[in-house]
Coordinates of C-alpha atoms and ligand atoms in Angstrom, one line a residue:
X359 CA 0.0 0.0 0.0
X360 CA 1.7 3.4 -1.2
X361 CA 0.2 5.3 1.9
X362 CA 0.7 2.9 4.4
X363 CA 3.7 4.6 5.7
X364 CA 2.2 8.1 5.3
X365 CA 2.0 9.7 8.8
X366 CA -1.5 10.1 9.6
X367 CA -4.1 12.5 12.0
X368 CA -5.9 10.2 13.7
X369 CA -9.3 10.7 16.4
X370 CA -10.5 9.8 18.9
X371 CA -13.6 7.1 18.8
X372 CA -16.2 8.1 20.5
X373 CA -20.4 6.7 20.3
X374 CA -19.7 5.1 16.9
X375 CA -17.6 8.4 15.5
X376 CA -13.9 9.4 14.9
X377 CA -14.1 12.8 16.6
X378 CA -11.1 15.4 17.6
X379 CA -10.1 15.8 20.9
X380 CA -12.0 18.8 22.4
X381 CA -9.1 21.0 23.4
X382 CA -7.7 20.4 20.2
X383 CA -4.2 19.5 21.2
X384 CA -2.0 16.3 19.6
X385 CA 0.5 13.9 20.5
X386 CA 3.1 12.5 18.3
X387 CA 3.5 9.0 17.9
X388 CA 7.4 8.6 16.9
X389 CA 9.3 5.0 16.1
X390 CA 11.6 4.2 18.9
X391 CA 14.0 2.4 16.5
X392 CA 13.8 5.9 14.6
X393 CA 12.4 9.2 16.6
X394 CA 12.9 11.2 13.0
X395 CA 9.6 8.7 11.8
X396 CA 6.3 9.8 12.7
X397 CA 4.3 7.3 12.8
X398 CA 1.6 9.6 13.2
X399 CA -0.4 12.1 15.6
X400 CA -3.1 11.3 17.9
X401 CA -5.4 13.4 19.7
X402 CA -4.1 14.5 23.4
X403 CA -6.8 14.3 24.9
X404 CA -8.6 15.8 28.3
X405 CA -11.4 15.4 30.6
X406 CA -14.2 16.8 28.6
X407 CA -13.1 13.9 25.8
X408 CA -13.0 11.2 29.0
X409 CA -16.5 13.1 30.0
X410 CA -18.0 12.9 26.2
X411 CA -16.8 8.8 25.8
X412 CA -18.4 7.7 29.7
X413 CA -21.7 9.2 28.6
X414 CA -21.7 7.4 25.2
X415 CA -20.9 4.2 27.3
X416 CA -23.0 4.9 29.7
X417 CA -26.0 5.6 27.2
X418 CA -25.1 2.3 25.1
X419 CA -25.3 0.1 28.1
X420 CA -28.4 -1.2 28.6
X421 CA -28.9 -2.0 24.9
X422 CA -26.0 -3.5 25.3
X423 CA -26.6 -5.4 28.6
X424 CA -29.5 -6.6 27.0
X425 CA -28.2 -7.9 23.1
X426 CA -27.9 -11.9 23.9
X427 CA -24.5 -12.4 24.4
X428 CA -24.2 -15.1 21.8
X429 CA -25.2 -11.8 19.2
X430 CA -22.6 -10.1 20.6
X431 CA -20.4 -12.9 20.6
X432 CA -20.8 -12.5 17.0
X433 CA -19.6 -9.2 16.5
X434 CA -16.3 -10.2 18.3
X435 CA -15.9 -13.5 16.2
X436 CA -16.5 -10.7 12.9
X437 CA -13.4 -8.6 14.7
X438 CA -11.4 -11.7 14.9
X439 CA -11.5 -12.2 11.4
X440 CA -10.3 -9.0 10.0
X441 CA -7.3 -9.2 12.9
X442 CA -6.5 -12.7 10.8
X443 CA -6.7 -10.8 7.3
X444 CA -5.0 -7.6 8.6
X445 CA -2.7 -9.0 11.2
X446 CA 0.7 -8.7 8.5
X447 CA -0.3 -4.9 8.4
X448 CA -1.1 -4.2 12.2
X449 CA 1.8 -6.2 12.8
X450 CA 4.0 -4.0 10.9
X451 CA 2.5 -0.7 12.4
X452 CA 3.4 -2.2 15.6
X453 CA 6.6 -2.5 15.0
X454 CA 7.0 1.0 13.8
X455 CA 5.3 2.6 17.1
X456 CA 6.8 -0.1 19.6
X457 CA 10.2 -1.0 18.2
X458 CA 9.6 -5.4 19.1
X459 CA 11.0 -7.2 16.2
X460 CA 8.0 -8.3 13.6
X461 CA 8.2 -12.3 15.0
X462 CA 7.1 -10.4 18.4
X463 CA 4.5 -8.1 16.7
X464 CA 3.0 -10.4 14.4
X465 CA 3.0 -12.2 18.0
X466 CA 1.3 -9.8 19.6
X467 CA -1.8 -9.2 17.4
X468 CA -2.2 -13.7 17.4
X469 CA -2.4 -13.1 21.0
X470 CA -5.3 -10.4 20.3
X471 CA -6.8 -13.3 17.7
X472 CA -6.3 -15.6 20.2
X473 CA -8.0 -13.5 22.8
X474 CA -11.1 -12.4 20.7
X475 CA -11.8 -15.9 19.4
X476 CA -11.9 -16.9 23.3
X477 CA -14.1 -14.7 24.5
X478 CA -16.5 -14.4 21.4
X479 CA -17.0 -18.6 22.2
X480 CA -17.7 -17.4 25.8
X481 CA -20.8 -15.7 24.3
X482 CA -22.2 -18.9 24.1
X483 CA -20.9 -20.5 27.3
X484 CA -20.6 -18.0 30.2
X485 CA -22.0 -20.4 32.3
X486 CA -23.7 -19.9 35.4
X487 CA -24.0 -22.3 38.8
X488 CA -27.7 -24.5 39.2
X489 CA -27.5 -26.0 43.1
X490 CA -29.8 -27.6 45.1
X491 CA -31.7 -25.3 48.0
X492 CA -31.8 -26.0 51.7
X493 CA -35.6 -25.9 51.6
X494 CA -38.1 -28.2 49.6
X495 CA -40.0 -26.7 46.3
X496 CA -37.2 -24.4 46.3
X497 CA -34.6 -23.1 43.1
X498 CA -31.1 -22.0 43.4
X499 CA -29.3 -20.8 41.1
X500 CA -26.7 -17.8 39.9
X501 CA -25.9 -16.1 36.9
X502 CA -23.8 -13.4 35.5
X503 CA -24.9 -10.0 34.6
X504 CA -22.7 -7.0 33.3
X505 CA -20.5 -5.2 35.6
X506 CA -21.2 -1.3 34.3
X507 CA -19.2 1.2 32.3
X508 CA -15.5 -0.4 32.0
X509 CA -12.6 1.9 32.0
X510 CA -9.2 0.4 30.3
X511 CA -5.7 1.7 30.6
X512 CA -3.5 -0.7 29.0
X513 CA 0.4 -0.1 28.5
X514 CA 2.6 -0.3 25.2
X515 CA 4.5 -3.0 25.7
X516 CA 1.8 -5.4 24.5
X517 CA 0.0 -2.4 22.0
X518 CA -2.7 -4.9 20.7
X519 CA -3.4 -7.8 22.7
X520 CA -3.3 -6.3 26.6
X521 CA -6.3 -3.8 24.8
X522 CA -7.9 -7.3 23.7
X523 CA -7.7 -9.1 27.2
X524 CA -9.8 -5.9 28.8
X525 CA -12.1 -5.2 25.7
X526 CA -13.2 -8.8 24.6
X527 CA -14.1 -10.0 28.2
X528 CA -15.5 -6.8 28.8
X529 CA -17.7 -6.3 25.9
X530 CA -18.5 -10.5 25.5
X531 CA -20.0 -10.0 29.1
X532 CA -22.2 -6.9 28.3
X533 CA -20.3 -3.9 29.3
X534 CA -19.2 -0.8 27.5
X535 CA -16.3 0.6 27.7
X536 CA -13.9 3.3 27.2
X537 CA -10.4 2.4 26.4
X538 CA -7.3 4.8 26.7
X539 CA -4.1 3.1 25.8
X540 CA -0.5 4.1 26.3
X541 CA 0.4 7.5 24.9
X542 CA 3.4 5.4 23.4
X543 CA 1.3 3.2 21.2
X544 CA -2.0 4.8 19.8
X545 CA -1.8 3.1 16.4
X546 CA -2.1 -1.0 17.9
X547 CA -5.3 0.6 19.6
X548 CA -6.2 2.7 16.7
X549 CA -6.3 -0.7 14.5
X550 CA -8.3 -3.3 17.6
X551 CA -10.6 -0.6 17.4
X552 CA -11.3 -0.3 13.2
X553 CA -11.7 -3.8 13.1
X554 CA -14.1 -3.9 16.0
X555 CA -16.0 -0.7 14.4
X556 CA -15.7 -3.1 11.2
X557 CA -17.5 -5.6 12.6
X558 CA -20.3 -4.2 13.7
X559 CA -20.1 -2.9 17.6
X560 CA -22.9 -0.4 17.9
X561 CA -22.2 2.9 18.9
X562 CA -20.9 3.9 22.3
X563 CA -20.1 0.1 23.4
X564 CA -16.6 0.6 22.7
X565 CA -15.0 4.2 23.2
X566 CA -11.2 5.3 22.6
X567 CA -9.6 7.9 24.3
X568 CA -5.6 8.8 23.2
X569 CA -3.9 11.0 25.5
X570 CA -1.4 10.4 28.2
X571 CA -2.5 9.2 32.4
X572 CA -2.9 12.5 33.9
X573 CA -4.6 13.8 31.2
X574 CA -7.1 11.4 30.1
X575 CA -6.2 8.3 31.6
X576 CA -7.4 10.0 35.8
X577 CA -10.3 11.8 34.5
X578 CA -11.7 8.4 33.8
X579 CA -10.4 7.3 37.9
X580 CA -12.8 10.0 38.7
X581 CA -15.7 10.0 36.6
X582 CA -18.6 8.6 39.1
X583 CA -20.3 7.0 35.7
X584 CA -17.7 4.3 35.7
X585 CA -18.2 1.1 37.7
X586 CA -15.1 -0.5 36.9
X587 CA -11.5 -0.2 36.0
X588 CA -8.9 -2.5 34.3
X589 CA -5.1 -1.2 34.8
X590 CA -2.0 -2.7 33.7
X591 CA 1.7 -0.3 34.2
X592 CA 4.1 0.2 36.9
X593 CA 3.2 -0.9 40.8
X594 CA 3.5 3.1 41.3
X595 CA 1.2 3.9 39.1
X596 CA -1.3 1.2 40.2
X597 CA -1.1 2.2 43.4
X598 CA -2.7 5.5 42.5
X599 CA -5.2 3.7 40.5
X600 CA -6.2 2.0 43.4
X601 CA -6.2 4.6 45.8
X602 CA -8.7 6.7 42.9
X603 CA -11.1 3.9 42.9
X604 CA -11.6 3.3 46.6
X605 CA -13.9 6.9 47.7
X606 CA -16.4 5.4 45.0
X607 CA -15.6 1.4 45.4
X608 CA -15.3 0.9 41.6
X609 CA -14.3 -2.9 41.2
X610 CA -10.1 -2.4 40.3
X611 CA -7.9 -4.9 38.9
X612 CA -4.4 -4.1 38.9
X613 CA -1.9 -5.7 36.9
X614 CA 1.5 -4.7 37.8
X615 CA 5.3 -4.4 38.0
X616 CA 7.4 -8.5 38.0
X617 CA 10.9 -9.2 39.3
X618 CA 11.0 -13.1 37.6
X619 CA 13.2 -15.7 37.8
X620 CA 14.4 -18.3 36.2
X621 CA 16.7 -21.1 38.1
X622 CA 18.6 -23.8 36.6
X623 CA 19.6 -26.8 38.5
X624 CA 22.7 -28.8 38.1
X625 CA 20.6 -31.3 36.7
X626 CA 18.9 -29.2 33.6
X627 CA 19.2 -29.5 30.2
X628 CA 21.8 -26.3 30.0
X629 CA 21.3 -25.7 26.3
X630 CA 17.4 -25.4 26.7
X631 CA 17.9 -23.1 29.6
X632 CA 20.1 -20.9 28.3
X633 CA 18.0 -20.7 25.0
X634 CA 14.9 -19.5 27.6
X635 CA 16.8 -17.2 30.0
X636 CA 17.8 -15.8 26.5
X637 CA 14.1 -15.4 25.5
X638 CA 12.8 -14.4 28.5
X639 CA 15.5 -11.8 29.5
X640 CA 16.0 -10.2 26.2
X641 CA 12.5 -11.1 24.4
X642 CA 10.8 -7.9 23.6
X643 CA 13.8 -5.8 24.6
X644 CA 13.4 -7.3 28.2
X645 CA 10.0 -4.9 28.2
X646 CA 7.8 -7.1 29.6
X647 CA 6.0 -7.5 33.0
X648 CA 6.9 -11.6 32.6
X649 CA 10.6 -10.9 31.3
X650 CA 13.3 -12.9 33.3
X651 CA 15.2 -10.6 35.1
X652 CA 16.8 -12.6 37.4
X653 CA 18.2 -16.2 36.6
X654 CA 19.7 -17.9 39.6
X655 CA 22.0 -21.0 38.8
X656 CA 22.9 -23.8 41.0
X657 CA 26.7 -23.3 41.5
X658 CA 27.7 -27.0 39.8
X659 CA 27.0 -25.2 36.7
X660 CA 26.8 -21.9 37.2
X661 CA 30.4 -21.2 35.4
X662 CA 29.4 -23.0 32.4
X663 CA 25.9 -21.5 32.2
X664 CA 27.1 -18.0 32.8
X665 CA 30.2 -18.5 29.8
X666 CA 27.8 -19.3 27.5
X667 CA 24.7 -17.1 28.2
X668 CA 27.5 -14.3 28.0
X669 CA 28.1 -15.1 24.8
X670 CA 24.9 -15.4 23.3
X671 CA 23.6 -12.2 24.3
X672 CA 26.7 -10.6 23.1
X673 CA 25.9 -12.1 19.8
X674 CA 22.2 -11.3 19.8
X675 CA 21.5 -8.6 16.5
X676 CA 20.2 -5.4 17.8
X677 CA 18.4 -3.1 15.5
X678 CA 15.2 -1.8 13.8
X679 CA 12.5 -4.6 14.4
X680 CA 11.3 -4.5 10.3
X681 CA 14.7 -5.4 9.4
X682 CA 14.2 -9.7 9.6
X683 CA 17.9 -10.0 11.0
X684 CA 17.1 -7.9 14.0
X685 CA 16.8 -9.8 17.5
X686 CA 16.2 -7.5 19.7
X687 CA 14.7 -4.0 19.3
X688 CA 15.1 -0.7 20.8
X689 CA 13.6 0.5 24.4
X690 CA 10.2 2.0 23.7
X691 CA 11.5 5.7 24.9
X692 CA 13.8 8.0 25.9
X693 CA 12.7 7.7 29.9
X694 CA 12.5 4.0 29.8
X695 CA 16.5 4.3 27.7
X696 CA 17.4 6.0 31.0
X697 CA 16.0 3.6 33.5
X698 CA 18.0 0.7 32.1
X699 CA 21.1 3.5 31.9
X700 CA 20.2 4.3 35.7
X701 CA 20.0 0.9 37.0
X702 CA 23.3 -0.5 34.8
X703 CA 25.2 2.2 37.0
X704 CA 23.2 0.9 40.1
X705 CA 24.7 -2.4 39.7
X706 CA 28.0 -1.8 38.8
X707 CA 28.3 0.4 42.0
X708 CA 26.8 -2.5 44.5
X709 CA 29.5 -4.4 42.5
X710 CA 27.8 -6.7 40.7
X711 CA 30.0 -7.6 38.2
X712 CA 28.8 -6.1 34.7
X713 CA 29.9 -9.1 31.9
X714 CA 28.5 -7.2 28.8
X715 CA 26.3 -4.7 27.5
X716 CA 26.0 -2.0 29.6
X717 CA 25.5 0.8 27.0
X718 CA 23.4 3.1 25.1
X719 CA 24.0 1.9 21.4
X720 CA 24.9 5.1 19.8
X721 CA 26.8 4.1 15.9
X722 CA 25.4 5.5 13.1
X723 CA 23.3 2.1 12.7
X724 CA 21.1 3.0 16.4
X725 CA 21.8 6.6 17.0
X726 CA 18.4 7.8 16.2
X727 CA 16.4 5.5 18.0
X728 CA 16.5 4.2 21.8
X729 CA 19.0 1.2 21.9
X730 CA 21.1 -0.3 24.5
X731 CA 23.2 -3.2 24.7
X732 CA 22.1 -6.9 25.9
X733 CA 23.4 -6.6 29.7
X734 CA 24.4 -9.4 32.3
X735 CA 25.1 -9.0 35.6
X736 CA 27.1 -12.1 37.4
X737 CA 27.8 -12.9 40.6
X738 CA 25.1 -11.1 41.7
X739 CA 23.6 -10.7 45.0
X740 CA 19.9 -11.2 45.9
X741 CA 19.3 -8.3 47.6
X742 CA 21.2 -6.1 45.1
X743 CA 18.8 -3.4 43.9
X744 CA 19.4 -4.5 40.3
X745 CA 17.6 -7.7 41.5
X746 CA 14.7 -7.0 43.5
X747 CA 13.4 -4.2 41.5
X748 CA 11.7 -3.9 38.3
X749 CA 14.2 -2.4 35.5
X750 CA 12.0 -3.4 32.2
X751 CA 14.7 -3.5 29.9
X752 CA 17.3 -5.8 28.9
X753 CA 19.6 -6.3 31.6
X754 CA 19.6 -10.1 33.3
X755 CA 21.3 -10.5 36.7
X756 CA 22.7 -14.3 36.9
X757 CA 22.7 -15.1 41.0
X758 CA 24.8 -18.4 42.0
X759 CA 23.1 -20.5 44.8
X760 CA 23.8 -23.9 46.6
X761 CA 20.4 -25.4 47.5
X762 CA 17.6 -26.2 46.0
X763 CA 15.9 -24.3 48.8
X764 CA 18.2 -21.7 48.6
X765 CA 16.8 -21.1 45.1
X766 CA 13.1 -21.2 46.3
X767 CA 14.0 -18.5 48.9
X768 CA 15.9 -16.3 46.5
X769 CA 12.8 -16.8 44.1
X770 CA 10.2 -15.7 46.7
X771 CA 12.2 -12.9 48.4
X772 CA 11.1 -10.4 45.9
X773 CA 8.2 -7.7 46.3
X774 CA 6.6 -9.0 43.2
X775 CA 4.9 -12.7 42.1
X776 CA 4.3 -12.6 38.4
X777 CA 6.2 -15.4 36.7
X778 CA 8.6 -18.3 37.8
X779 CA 10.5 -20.6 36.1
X780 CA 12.7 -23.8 36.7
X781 CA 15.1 -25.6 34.6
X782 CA 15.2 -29.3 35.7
X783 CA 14.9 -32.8 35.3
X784 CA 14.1 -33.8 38.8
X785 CA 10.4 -34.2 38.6
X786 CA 10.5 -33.4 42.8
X787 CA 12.1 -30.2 42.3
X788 CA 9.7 -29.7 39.7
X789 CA 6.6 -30.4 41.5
X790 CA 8.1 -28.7 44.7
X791 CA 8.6 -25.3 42.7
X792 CA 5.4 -25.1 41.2
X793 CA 3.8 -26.1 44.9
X794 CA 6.1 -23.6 46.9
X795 CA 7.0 -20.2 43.9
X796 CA 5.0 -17.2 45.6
X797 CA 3.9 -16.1 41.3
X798 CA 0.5 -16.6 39.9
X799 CA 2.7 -18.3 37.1
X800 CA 5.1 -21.3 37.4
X801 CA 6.8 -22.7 34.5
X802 CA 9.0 -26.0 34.2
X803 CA 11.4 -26.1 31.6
X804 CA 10.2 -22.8 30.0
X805 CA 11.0 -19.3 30.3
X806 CA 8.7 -16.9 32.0
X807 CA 7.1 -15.3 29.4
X808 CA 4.8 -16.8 27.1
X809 CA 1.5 -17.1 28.4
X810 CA -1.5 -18.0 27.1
X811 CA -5.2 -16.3 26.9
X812 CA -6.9 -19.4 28.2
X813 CA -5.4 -19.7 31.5
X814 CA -5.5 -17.0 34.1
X815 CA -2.9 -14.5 34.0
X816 CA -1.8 -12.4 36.7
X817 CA 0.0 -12.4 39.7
X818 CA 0.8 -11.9 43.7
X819 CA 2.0 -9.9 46.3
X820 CA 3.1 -6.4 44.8
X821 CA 2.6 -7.8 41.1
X822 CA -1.5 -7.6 41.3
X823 CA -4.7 -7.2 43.5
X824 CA -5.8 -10.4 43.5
X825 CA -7.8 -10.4 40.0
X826 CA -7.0 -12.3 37.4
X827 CA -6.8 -11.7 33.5
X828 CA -7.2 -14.2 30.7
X829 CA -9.2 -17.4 30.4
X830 CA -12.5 -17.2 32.0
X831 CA -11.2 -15.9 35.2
X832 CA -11.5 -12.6 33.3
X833 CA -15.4 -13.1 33.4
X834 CA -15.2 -12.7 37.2
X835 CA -14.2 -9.4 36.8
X836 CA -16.0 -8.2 34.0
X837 CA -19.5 -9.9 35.2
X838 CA -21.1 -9.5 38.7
X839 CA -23.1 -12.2 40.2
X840 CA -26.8 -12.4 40.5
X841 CA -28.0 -14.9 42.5
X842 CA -31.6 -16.2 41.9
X843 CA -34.0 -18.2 43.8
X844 CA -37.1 -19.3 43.3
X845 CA -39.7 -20.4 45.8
X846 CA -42.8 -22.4 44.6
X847 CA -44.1 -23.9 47.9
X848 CA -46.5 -21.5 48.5
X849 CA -46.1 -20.9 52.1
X850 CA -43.1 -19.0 54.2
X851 CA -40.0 -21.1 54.1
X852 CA -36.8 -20.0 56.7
X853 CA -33.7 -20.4 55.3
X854 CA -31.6 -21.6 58.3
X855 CA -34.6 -22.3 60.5
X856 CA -37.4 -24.6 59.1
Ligands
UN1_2259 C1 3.1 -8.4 29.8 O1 4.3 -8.4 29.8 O2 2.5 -7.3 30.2 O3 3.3 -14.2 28.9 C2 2.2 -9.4 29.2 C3 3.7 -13.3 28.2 C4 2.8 -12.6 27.2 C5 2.1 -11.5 27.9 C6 2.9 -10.6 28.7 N1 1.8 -13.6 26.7 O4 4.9 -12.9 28.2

């Protein structure tokens, strides 16, 4: 397509129409790999566009509530369709506003397939509980009814499919919603939300609000038209998330910051765990809230591991994600470029002991975009800074221990419980991890990334708020429970007392 690569002025979506931001103003939406590309500009919007969107939601929800969910099912299983015949093309737009490398992207908008298909088959399944009663000539039963207005604020480090794992559950289950994704990645949002419009959503189900948090992502914290809110970013900003929902108790889930491990036992297959602490620790530029930040080796092999884990990061291609050598992209910003620059100094000056990377890249080749060098730490401490907090970049800290339960403490002595991993082939150690990792994920013999939309996703401790994403846990959040009963006795019955 000659004008694919055209920058673009794109709107807001808001009951059924693309409309400008009320106070006119616009964001640019640069390519990390290249910040001279404009991908194109997006409205930045404010509280009277937040305001506009929650009455649009708000007016489309009973008609909403009320279409059978297997007809809205429908529309969903339309919008999964054009993501299959457009996924090359949103894929490719990805790239260009998020910097992952195409295998990643084209990843990325699967997992939004994925996720759309699975919730447009919960249209016709959203099952509800039948139970016997207490009391004779007596029903029981409980069924699921839409939650409200849904507000979304979804990150950029998944541009398509974290949007998808809020809007399909929400919408399959008879919400509306307005969306506002990461001021990083408009377009990903831009494209869910054609193909959705494409499909068929009627108006106001589905609104989209660009524009950054405190601009148009708190407005919607505030607005008393919305019942419930689905947030996924840093622990610190979750925090305030939270603390905005409580004075009007909108239902909250918060999906937050990980610190995840992988740990290899003397008895693993090395090659296989080196191949995923590669993946997980430098998959998507180490930018994601499963990446393996921390890999912990039993000291038998710990040399061996760390020689060769060295080297293969060393050797891994980093560059613009649309070029198909390219393993590893840029970081999605200039801030997030500075974290990682922050936290490399951080280690080297609690003496871990920095093995490679450690730098901006800056040759002609990467200076006009946000690269930085692969990094390991070795013979890193536990309790170093560099691993107990969340960096979200590509830096992996390798920590020697002895014990087997040495490597379960190390694991859980982290604020966050996202994802775990262990490399083994002692099927007790195996079954003991899974039993005793604090994470709401535990893999064996895989890296920590790489979930899928089937199973619940989400995690413990500082990592979540006890909600889960994904699968049909997601329907507990997007749905509240009615509970019916039914009494055809014809006279007073006590529950409890007759
Ligand atoms: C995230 O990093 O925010 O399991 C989500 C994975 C992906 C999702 C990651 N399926 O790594």
């Amino acid at each position: 397509m000659a004008t694919a690569f055209a920058p673009r002025v794109y709107k807001n979506f808001i009951n059924g129409e693309w409309v400008e931001s009320c106070g006119g103003k616009g964001m640019e939406n640069r390519n990390p790999a290249n910040r001279d590309e404009l991908v194109g500009t997006f409205p930045a919007s404010n509280s009277g566009d937040v305001s506009a969107a929650v009455d649009a939601a708000r007016a489309a929800f009973r008609g909403w509530s009320l279409t059978p969910a297997p007809k809205r099912a429908e529309i969903l299983f339309r919008a999964a369709e054009i993501l299959v015949r457009r996924k090359e093309e949103f894929a490719r737009d990805m790239t260009r506003e998020m910097g992952k490398v195409l295998a990643e992207t084209r990843g990325d908008v699967q997992e939004a397939i994925d996720m759309t298909y699975l919730m447009a088959g919960e249209g016709r399944r959203m099952f509800g509980h039948t139970t016997p009663s207490e009391l004779p000539n007596k029903t029981a039963s409980s069924v699921r009814v839409p939650a409200g207005v849904a507000g979304l604020i979804t990150p950029w480090n998944f541009p398509m499919a974290i949007p998808s794992w809020k809007c399909m559950p929400a919408l399959v289950c008879g919400n509306t919603a307005v969306l506002k994704p990461a001021e990083d990645t408009p377009l990903s949002t831009f494209n869910l939300t054609q193909a959705l419009d494409e499909a068929g959503l009627p108006a106001g189900v589905l609104n989209v609000v660009f524009g950054d948090g405190p601009d148009a992502g708190a407005p919607i914290l505030k607005n008393l038209q919305v019942d419930l809110v689905s947030f996924t970013g840093s622990t610190e900003i979750g925090r305030i998330v939270s603390e905005a929902c409580a004075p009007t108790f909108k239902k909250c889930h918060l999906e937050m910051g990980g610190k995840n491990i992988i740990v290899v036992m003397d008895d693993a297959n090395l090659d296989l765990a080196i191949d995923g602490a590669l993946w997980g620790g430098f998959g998507t530029t180490g930018q994601r809230c499963t990446a393996a930040s921390r890999v912990a080796v039993q000291k038998g092999v710990y040399r061996h591991f760390a020689e060769k884990f060295i080297a293969r990061a060393k050797s891994l291609k980093v560059g613009d994600g649309l070029d198909p050598d390219t393993q590893m992209g840029p970081c999605i910003n200039e801030q997030q470029l500075s974290t990682v620059m922050k936290y490399v100094q951080i280690g080297i000056d609690e003496r871990a002991k920095l093995a490679t990377g450690g730098h901006r890249l800056e040759d002609a080749a990467h200076a006009k975009g946000w690269f930085h060098e692969p990094t390991v730490f070795t013979d890193c401490d536990p309790q170093m800074r560099i691993c107990q907090e969340e960096i979200f970049g590509p830096v992996v800290s390798l920590i020697p221990f002895d014990t087997f339960d040495d490597a379960l403490s190390i694991a859980n002595n982290v604020r966050y419980g996202l994802s775990a991993s262990i490399y083994t082939r002692n099927i007790n150690h195996a079954l003991q991890a899974q039993r005793d990792l604090e994470t709401g994920i535990v893999y064996v013999n895989a890296p920590t990334i790489g979930a899928e939309v089937h199973l619940p996703f989400g995690g413990t401790k500082n990592t979540g708020n006890g909600h889960r994403e994904s699968g049909t846990a997601a329907l507990d959040f997007y749905s509240d429970w009615k509970t019916l009963y039914i009494d055809f006795s014809d006279r007073l019955q006590r529950a409890q007392i007759d």
